[in-house]
Amino acid sequence: MSVDNPRAREKEFPDVDGAVSKQTWVDRAYELFDNKKIRNSSLLGLAAVVLLIPTFGGNYVMEIFTNAFFYMVLCLGLNIVVGYAGLLDLGYAAFFAVGAYTTGILTAHFGMNFWLTIPFSVLFSAMAGIIIGGPTLRLRSDYLAIVTLGFGEITRITARNLEITGGASGLIGIDRPELFGLRLYQIQHFYYVFFVLVIIAIFVAVRLHHSRLGRAWQYIREDEDAAEAMGIDRVKFKLYAYIIGAVFGGVAGSFFAVKMTAISPQTFLFTQSAMILLAVVLGGMGKIPGMIVGAFVLVIFPEVFRAIGDLRMLFFGVVLLVIMLFRPQGIWPERRS
Amino acid sequence: MAILEVKNLTLRFGGLTAVNDLSFGVDEGSITSLIGPNGAGKTSAFNCLTGFYKANEGDIVFDGKSLMKEKPHKITQLGMARTFQNLRLFKNMSVLENVMAGMHCRGSVGVVGSILHTPKQRAEEKKIKEYSEYCLDFVGILDKKERLARNLPYGDQRRVEWARALATKPKLILLDEPGAGLNYDEKDDLIKLIQRIREKLGITIFLIEHDMGLIMKVSEKIIVIDYGQKIAEGNAEEVQNNPRVIEAYLGKEEEDEAV
Amino acid sequence: MSTFDIILQQLINGLLIGSFYSLVALGYSMVYGIIMLLNFAHGDIYMAGAFVAFVMLAVVSPVLGAGWLGIVAAMIASMFLVGLLGVFIQRVAYRPMLGAPRLSILITAIGVSLVLYNSVMAITDGEFQAFTTDLGFAGVDVGSVHITYTQIILVVATAILMISLNWFISKTMYGKAMRAIALDKDACRLMGINVNKIIALTFFVGSSLAAAAGTMAGVYYGSIHFFMGFVIGLKAFTAAVIGGIGSIPGAMIGGLVLGLLEAAGTQLPFIGSEWKDVFAFGLLILLLVFRPTGILGKTEIERM
């Protein structure tokens, strides 16, 4: 991350009108990546490395990667809400909780097969998205932010106080899933499962970004009134973004539940939502490779700097401030030319 | 036949009545103008028509349908497009993307189509792009389609707004001070463009303008308002000779010029 | 306990909690009114106020004791220092962002919040700190309800703070400048008002009030915690919205209304105290949906 250029933020904000933006070496490196050949070959190489990691990396490495994959899905989902549609969601962990508890309850209390719980998890997280987004998306964006924060807390408190969710201690002993007769319990199983999940998430996010929906979100983000004047129903499209983001969170939550086999309200604290948001901002809102990098940094960082322990969140807060003040477009920003 | 019928329209902001019992019609296929001194309520009236303000009383009938309860996006879908007095482009997007925004309301592909790239989605994307390029060509800036909107000169930015409004495939287009900030030559082009929009695309035009020369040259019917009320209506000559108009508008304009 | 006693007890609880909400809501509302910023870190300012007062009390108590004299001294010191903290935050984090998109400035505020509460967490090791005072439990008895002098004094202190603020906003030059800036920043610049200075002053006053609330909460509950600002930040925002965000009397009334509603809510069937927060946030959501301008808020007219 480059902080050597305090003026960098100027080029992000509109109205500076074609300001001759000073490029940092990071920008130039990413420009290389815009070349199709370089991009495709490096992506292929990356995929090969990722697929081969379980053969030479130990359990610890796989654990970290699986965790990073998991956060990538969450970041890609939150990015649709924050990066694409420009809505600040401070309670994203709630959707992740809805998915995790849906799978947890259906498998633990009703003995349902894990794979069958996913449609329910999609359904319930989408419903949660509609319940919270439907009435509030017509409000000002900052009101939405605080409502999502409140909603996140409501979800967590509800999970803590209901019997079916196991109260404060949560659900334990969630059954391991089977895939084509293979019981998934080892870390390398989940490593591949989560990797596939990330690939699907990226695919969906890319397709949405370059679609009629993706453009509508961008129009709304740039100028709501002008978008409305062009016949774009802003409430409807914001709700789409919200629901899709919720579903990403819900599905990730389902897989999280079976990987951990235990979930508790403690997993879904505000801190969790804040961390996912941090990764999105860090990576660069709106840009898919940015989400990958952001999630990876989020997971890797505490591993590398184990010594800082509890200071982790403090450090993340400082990082968040430094990024917003000096490089608001994130490590890997959206290209604008 | 009137494509747009405004009946007893009234809009109040607290104690201030911005539009007061205003009634007029815009004939299909015509070029009609709404004029009045600064603060007469022109833009407020426009904002009521396009759904950005909710009028307190009266009725707006467009193409046989009341618009009083409709949201702006719905009104655009029904075939009434607008431009803004102060340019409201999507500044950080390309010119083509800006114009594609206009085509948005004529498309229908949803989440699933966008993710799976169904044949319908591909056909629609192609259509959106082609028609947007047609609109850009129509206003004469197709060669600048890949540029960022904010990097264009002012006159070209105005053209992007017009192209964007045309891309919504409207029956009626509302131009809010289309001549503002344009130089003499550009205004000449504007007059030609307004006429071409009507002749070639068959779109009815309703505009607000300050430039009297432009108004007199282009409009077939002029509606004059002052303090939110209609004070005169007719063709250029009739309006110019109306004593109330001279008093309210032209008189004021002379004062302005004297300063 | 008779029904009357229950009502009285809840009335007192509601009034006290409502006072804290009001004081914090005022800061939200003032800042929002003047620069349209939703200061997410405001709850953490309240928390900082409690901790600074805690330290100050430890400093002054050998001389002034931990009774009212010491507490008032600690509170004033805390109001001053935390007011400066607010100005510092505004200067470092918010002022450079004033021209930025709304989303960016909101995220910056989240960053400030994370830094504040995590710093205090690091310093206190995440433990509760006992806010020990010598106030005791003396008071008056009404029926079977015991009302301590502390409770009475806290409510009176809140009232004094609010009346002073009202005087400050409506009568002094600075207050008038604040209201003018809320209406039109550029016109104020043309009129020779130092806009940046007034914005800083707004942060100072708002943060001081939150610090006062934090101190009083410490005195009332007897313990403080790094995360104490999170929920109250949310609640105070709710209160500000109830009253109509941007409105000073609105924030005062909104806080009291929310406090009383919450106290009443705990007595409803099926709603135990563990659902208290759900009740408040549910209320917030309903309110935003049905009356986003609040009780005293003005409707906005957007310009094209």
mmCIF file of N, CA and C in Angstrom, chain A residues 11 14-15 17-18 138 203-204 207-208 211-213 215-216 218-219 222-223 225-233 237 244 336, chain B residues 52 72-73 76-77 84 88 90-93 97 100-101 104-105 107-110 114-117 124-125 128 148 150-151 164:
data_model
loop_
_atom_site.group_PDB
_atom_site.id
_atom_site.type_symbol
_atom_site.label_atom_id
_atom_site.label_comp_id
_atom_site.label_asym_id
_atom_site.label_seq_id
_atom_site.Cartn_x
_atom_site.Cartn_y
_atom_site.Cartn_z
ATOM 1 N N LYS A 11 -7.700 12.403 -7.010
ATOM 2 C CA LYS A 11 -8.169 11.882 -8.284
ATOM 3 C C LYS A 11 -9.384 10.980 -8.098
ATOM 4 N N PRO A 14 -14.670 13.368 -7.524
ATOM 5 C CA PRO A 14 -15.034 14.042 -8.748
ATOM 6 C C PRO A 14 -14.776 15.552 -8.656
ATOM 7 N N ASP A 15 -14.926 16.220 -9.747
ATOM 8 C CA ASP A 15 -14.848 17.678 -9.828
ATOM 9 C C ASP A 15 -13.420 18.214 -9.811
ATOM 10 N N ASP A 17 -11.681 17.457 -12.039
ATOM 11 C CA ASP A 17 -11.658 17.572 -13.487
ATOM 12 C C ASP A 17 -10.326 17.207 -14.119
ATOM 13 N N GLY A 18 -10.241 15.950 -14.435
ATOM 14 C CA GLY A 18 -9.112 15.468 -15.211
ATOM 15 C C GLY A 18 -7.758 15.773 -14.603
ATOM 16 N N ARG A 138 -35.069 3.397 0.756
ATOM 17 C CA ARG A 138 -35.447 4.685 0.200
ATOM 18 C C ARG A 138 -34.919 5.829 1.070
ATOM 19 N N PHE A 203 -17.221 -15.472 -10.322
ATOM 20 C CA PHE A 203 -17.950 -15.547 -11.592
ATOM 21 C C PHE A 203 -19.224 -14.706 -11.522
ATOM 22 N N VAL A 204 -19.997 -14.922 -10.480
ATOM 23 C CA VAL A 204 -21.264 -14.187 -10.338
ATOM 24 C C VAL A 204 -21.004 -12.684 -10.225
ATOM 25 N N ARG A 207 -19.924 -11.218 -13.625
ATOM 26 C CA ARG A 207 -21.053 -11.148 -14.549
ATOM 27 C C ARG A 207 -22.007 -10.013 -14.172
ATOM 28 N N LEU A 208 -22.267 -9.883 -12.890
ATOM 29 C CA LEU A 208 -23.190 -8.830 -12.452
ATOM 30 C C LEU A 208 -22.608 -7.452 -12.729
ATOM 31 N N SER A 211 -23.124 -6.003 -16.317
ATOM 32 C CA SER A 211 -24.460 -6.283 -16.833
ATOM 33 C C SER A 211 -25.304 -5.027 -16.695
ATOM 34 N N ARG A 212 -26.513 -5.150 -17.118
ATOM 35 C CA ARG A 212 -27.466 -4.060 -16.995
ATOM 36 C C ARG A 212 -27.597 -3.656 -15.517
ATOM 37 N N LEU A 213 -27.590 -4.654 -14.640
ATOM 38 C CA LEU A 213 -27.679 -4.371 -13.212
ATOM 39 C C LEU A 213 -26.461 -3.609 -12.715
ATOM 40 N N ARG A 215 -24.439 -1.762 -14.338
ATOM 41 C CA ARG A 215 -24.441 -0.373 -14.787
ATOM 42 C C ARG A 215 -25.436 0.447 -13.979
ATOM 43 N N ALA A 216 -26.611 -0.136 -13.739
ATOM 44 C CA ALA A 216 -27.630 0.595 -12.973
ATOM 45 C C ALA A 216 -27.061 0.988 -11.612
ATOM 46 N N GLN A 218 -23.989 1.497 -10.850
ATOM 47 C CA GLN A 218 -23.005 2.558 -11.019
ATOM 48 C C GLN A 218 -23.683 3.909 -11.271
ATOM 49 N N TYR A 219 -24.752 3.895 -12.057
ATOM 50 C CA TYR A 219 -25.474 5.150 -12.295
ATOM 51 C C TYR A 219 -26.007 5.700 -10.979
ATOM 52 N N GLU A 222 -23.272 7.173 -8.906
ATOM 53 C CA GLU A 222 -22.750 8.435 -9.427
ATOM 54 C C GLU A 222 -23.728 9.587 -9.188
ATOM 55 N N ASP A 223 -24.991 9.384 -9.476
ATOM 56 C CA ASP A 223 -25.966 10.465 -9.332
ATOM 57 C C ASP A 223 -27.376 9.867 -9.281
ATOM 58 N N ASP A 225 -30.339 11.129 -8.671
ATOM 59 C CA ASP A 225 -31.433 11.829 -9.345
ATOM 60 C C ASP A 225 -31.374 11.632 -10.851
ATOM 61 N N ALA A 226 -30.156 11.746 -11.392
ATOM 62 C CA ALA A 226 -30.022 11.573 -12.837
ATOM 63 C C ALA A 226 -30.413 10.142 -13.208
ATOM 64 N N ALA A 227 -30.025 9.171 -12.394
ATOM 65 C CA ALA A 227 -30.383 7.780 -12.670
ATOM 66 C C ALA A 227 -31.897 7.621 -12.676
ATOM 67 N N GLU A 228 -32.512 8.225 -11.684
ATOM 68 C CA GLU A 228 -33.976 8.172 -11.581
ATOM 69 C C GLU A 228 -34.612 8.800 -12.829
ATOM 70 N N ALA A 229 -34.039 9.920 -13.275
ATOM 71 C CA ALA A 229 -34.575 10.594 -14.456
ATOM 72 C C ALA A 229 -34.400 9.741 -15.712
ATOM 73 N N MET A 230 -33.442 8.822 -15.684
ATOM 74 C CA MET A 230 -33.245 7.935 -16.819
ATOM 75 C C MET A 230 -34.164 6.724 -16.761
ATOM 76 N N GLY A 231 -35.035 6.704 -15.795
ATOM 77 C CA GLY A 231 -35.987 5.601 -15.724
ATOM 78 C C GLY A 231 -35.495 4.429 -14.905
ATOM 79 N N ILE A 232 -34.463 4.667 -14.089
ATOM 80 C CA ILE A 232 -33.959 3.574 -13.257
ATOM 81 C C ILE A 232 -34.622 3.642 -11.883
ATOM 82 N N ASP A 233 -35.272 2.568 -11.509
ATOM 83 C CA ASP A 233 -35.950 2.499 -10.220
ATOM 84 C C ASP A 233 -34.891 2.256 -9.150
ATOM 85 N N PHE A 237 -33.310 -1.371 -7.588
ATOM 86 C CA PHE A 237 -31.964 -1.864 -7.881
ATOM 87 C C PHE A 237 -31.081 -1.904 -6.641
ATOM 88 N N ILE A 244 -28.714 -9.683 -3.169
ATOM 89 C CA ILE A 244 -27.615 -10.507 -3.682
ATOM 90 C C ILE A 244 -26.481 -10.558 -2.661
ATOM 91 N N ARG A 336 -10.764 3.882 -13.746
ATOM 92 C CA ARG A 336 -11.767 4.831 -14.198
ATOM 93 C C ARG A 336 -11.440 5.480 -15.538
ATOM 94 N N PHE B 52 -40.253 14.726 -9.753
ATOM 95 C CA PHE B 52 -39.266 14.992 -8.705
ATOM 96 C C PHE B 52 -39.876 15.775 -7.548
ATOM 97 N N PRO B 72 -40.457 9.410 -10.563
ATOM 98 C CA PRO B 72 -39.719 9.876 -11.747
ATOM 99 C C PRO B 72 -39.365 8.763 -12.738
ATOM 100 N N HIS B 73 -38.883 7.634 -12.210
ATOM 101 C CA HIS B 73 -38.452 6.593 -13.144
ATOM 102 C C HIS B 73 -39.618 6.037 -13.946
ATOM 103 N N THR B 76 -40.452 8.410 -16.762
ATOM 104 C CA THR B 76 -39.533 8.228 -17.882
ATOM 105 C C THR B 76 -39.916 6.992 -18.689
ATOM 106 N N GLN B 77 -40.277 5.932 -17.981
ATOM 107 C CA GLN B 77 -40.682 4.717 -18.682
ATOM 108 C C GLN B 77 -41.927 4.942 -19.532
ATOM 109 N N PHE B 84 -31.270 18.138 -17.433
ATOM 110 C CA PHE B 84 -31.171 18.997 -16.256
ATOM 111 C C PHE B 84 -30.542 20.340 -16.612
ATOM 112 N N ARG B 88 -26.188 16.955 -15.248
ATOM 113 C CA ARG B 88 -26.146 15.867 -14.270
ATOM 114 C C ARG B 88 -25.673 14.605 -14.971
ATOM 115 N N PHE B 90 -23.134 11.265 -15.506
ATOM 116 C CA PHE B 90 -22.383 10.326 -14.673
ATOM 117 C C PHE B 90 -20.920 10.580 -15.023
ATOM 118 N N LYS B 91 -20.325 11.477 -14.277
ATOM 119 C CA LYS B 91 -19.063 12.085 -14.690
ATOM 120 C C LYS B 91 -17.918 11.102 -14.864
ATOM 121 N N ASN B 92 -17.899 10.077 -14.030
ATOM 122 C CA ASN B 92 -16.755 9.174 -14.077
ATOM 123 C C ASN B 92 -16.996 7.970 -14.978
ATOM 124 N N MET B 93 -18.016 8.056 -15.803
ATOM 125 C CA MET B 93 -18.289 6.946 -16.722
ATOM 126 C C MET B 93 -18.090 7.449 -18.152
ATOM 127 N N GLU B 97 -21.407 4.840 -21.944
ATOM 128 C CA GLU B 97 -22.093 4.310 -20.754
ATOM 129 C C GLU B 97 -23.167 5.275 -20.270
ATOM 130 N N MET B 100 -26.065 4.817 -22.478
ATOM 131 C CA MET B 100 -26.697 3.508 -22.235
ATOM 132 C C MET B 100 -27.662 3.568 -21.044
ATOM 133 N N ALA B 101 -27.407 4.512 -20.137
ATOM 134 C CA ALA B 101 -28.316 4.668 -18.999
ATOM 135 C C ALA B 101 -29.729 4.940 -19.486
ATOM 136 N N HIS B 104 -31.666 1.938 -20.344
ATOM 137 C CA HIS B 104 -31.909 1.012 -19.249
ATOM 138 C C HIS B 104 -33.393 0.659 -19.109
ATOM 139 N N CYS B 105 -34.240 1.679 -19.138
ATOM 140 C CA CYS B 105 -35.657 1.434 -18.856
ATOM 141 C C CYS B 105 -36.351 0.713 -20.009
ATOM 142 N N GLY B 107 -34.976 -2.033 -21.220
ATOM 143 C CA GLY B 107 -34.493 -3.404 -21.106
ATOM 144 C C GLY B 107 -35.244 -4.138 -20.004
ATOM 145 N N SER B 108 -34.980 -5.437 -19.877
ATOM 146 C CA SER B 108 -35.734 -6.178 -18.875
ATOM 147 C C SER B 108 -34.931 -7.295 -18.234
ATOM 148 N N VAL B 109 -33.684 -7.487 -18.663
ATOM 149 C CA VAL B 109 -32.922 -8.623 -18.136
ATOM 150 C C VAL B 109 -32.644 -8.437 -16.650
ATOM 151 N N GLY B 110 -32.837 -9.490 -15.890
ATOM 152 C CA GLY B 110 -32.672 -9.401 -14.440
ATOM 153 C C GLY B 110 -31.421 -10.106 -13.950
ATOM 154 N N SER B 114 -28.419 -11.916 -16.200
ATOM 155 C CA SER B 114 -27.114 -11.255 -16.168
ATOM 156 C C SER B 114 -26.009 -12.224 -15.786
ATOM 157 N N ILE B 115 -26.322 -13.145 -14.878
ATOM 158 C CA ILE B 115 -25.300 -14.084 -14.426
ATOM 159 C C ILE B 115 -25.053 -15.155 -15.483
ATOM 160 N N LEU B 116 -26.135 -15.658 -16.097
ATOM 161 C CA LEU B 116 -25.995 -16.791 -17.021
ATOM 162 C C LEU B 116 -25.719 -16.363 -18.456
ATOM 163 N N HIS B 117 -25.796 -15.067 -18.755
ATOM 164 C CA HIS B 117 -25.630 -14.582 -20.130
ATOM 165 C C HIS B 117 -26.533 -15.343 -21.087
ATOM 166 N N GLU B 124 -30.136 -8.286 -25.931
ATOM 167 C CA GLU B 124 -30.517 -6.996 -25.353
ATOM 168 C C GLU B 124 -29.314 -6.070 -25.221
ATOM 169 N N GLU B 125 -28.189 -6.625 -24.762
ATOM 170 C CA GLU B 125 -26.982 -5.805 -24.621
ATOM 171 C C GLU B 125 -26.586 -5.207 -25.964
ATOM 172 N N ILE B 128 -28.950 -2.397 -26.826
ATOM 173 C CA ILE B 128 -28.689 -1.214 -26.005
ATOM 174 C C ILE B 128 -27.508 -0.438 -26.570
ATOM 175 N N LEU B 148 -14.174 9.826 -21.041
ATOM 176 C CA LEU B 148 -14.907 10.004 -19.782
ATOM 177 C C LEU B 148 -15.756 11.263 -19.895
ATOM 178 N N ARG B 150 -16.604 13.494 -17.884
ATOM 179 C CA ARG B 150 -16.149 14.728 -17.251
ATOM 180 C C ARG B 150 -15.008 15.396 -18.001
ATOM 181 N N ASN B 151 -14.387 14.661 -18.921
ATOM 182 C CA ASN B 151 -13.275 15.241 -19.658
ATOM 183 C C ASN B 151 -13.699 15.947 -20.944
ATOM 184 N N ARG B 164 -28.559 11.092 -24.049
ATOM 185 C CA ARG B 164 -29.020 10.219 -22.974
ATOM 186 C C ARG B 164 -30.536 10.279 -22.854
#
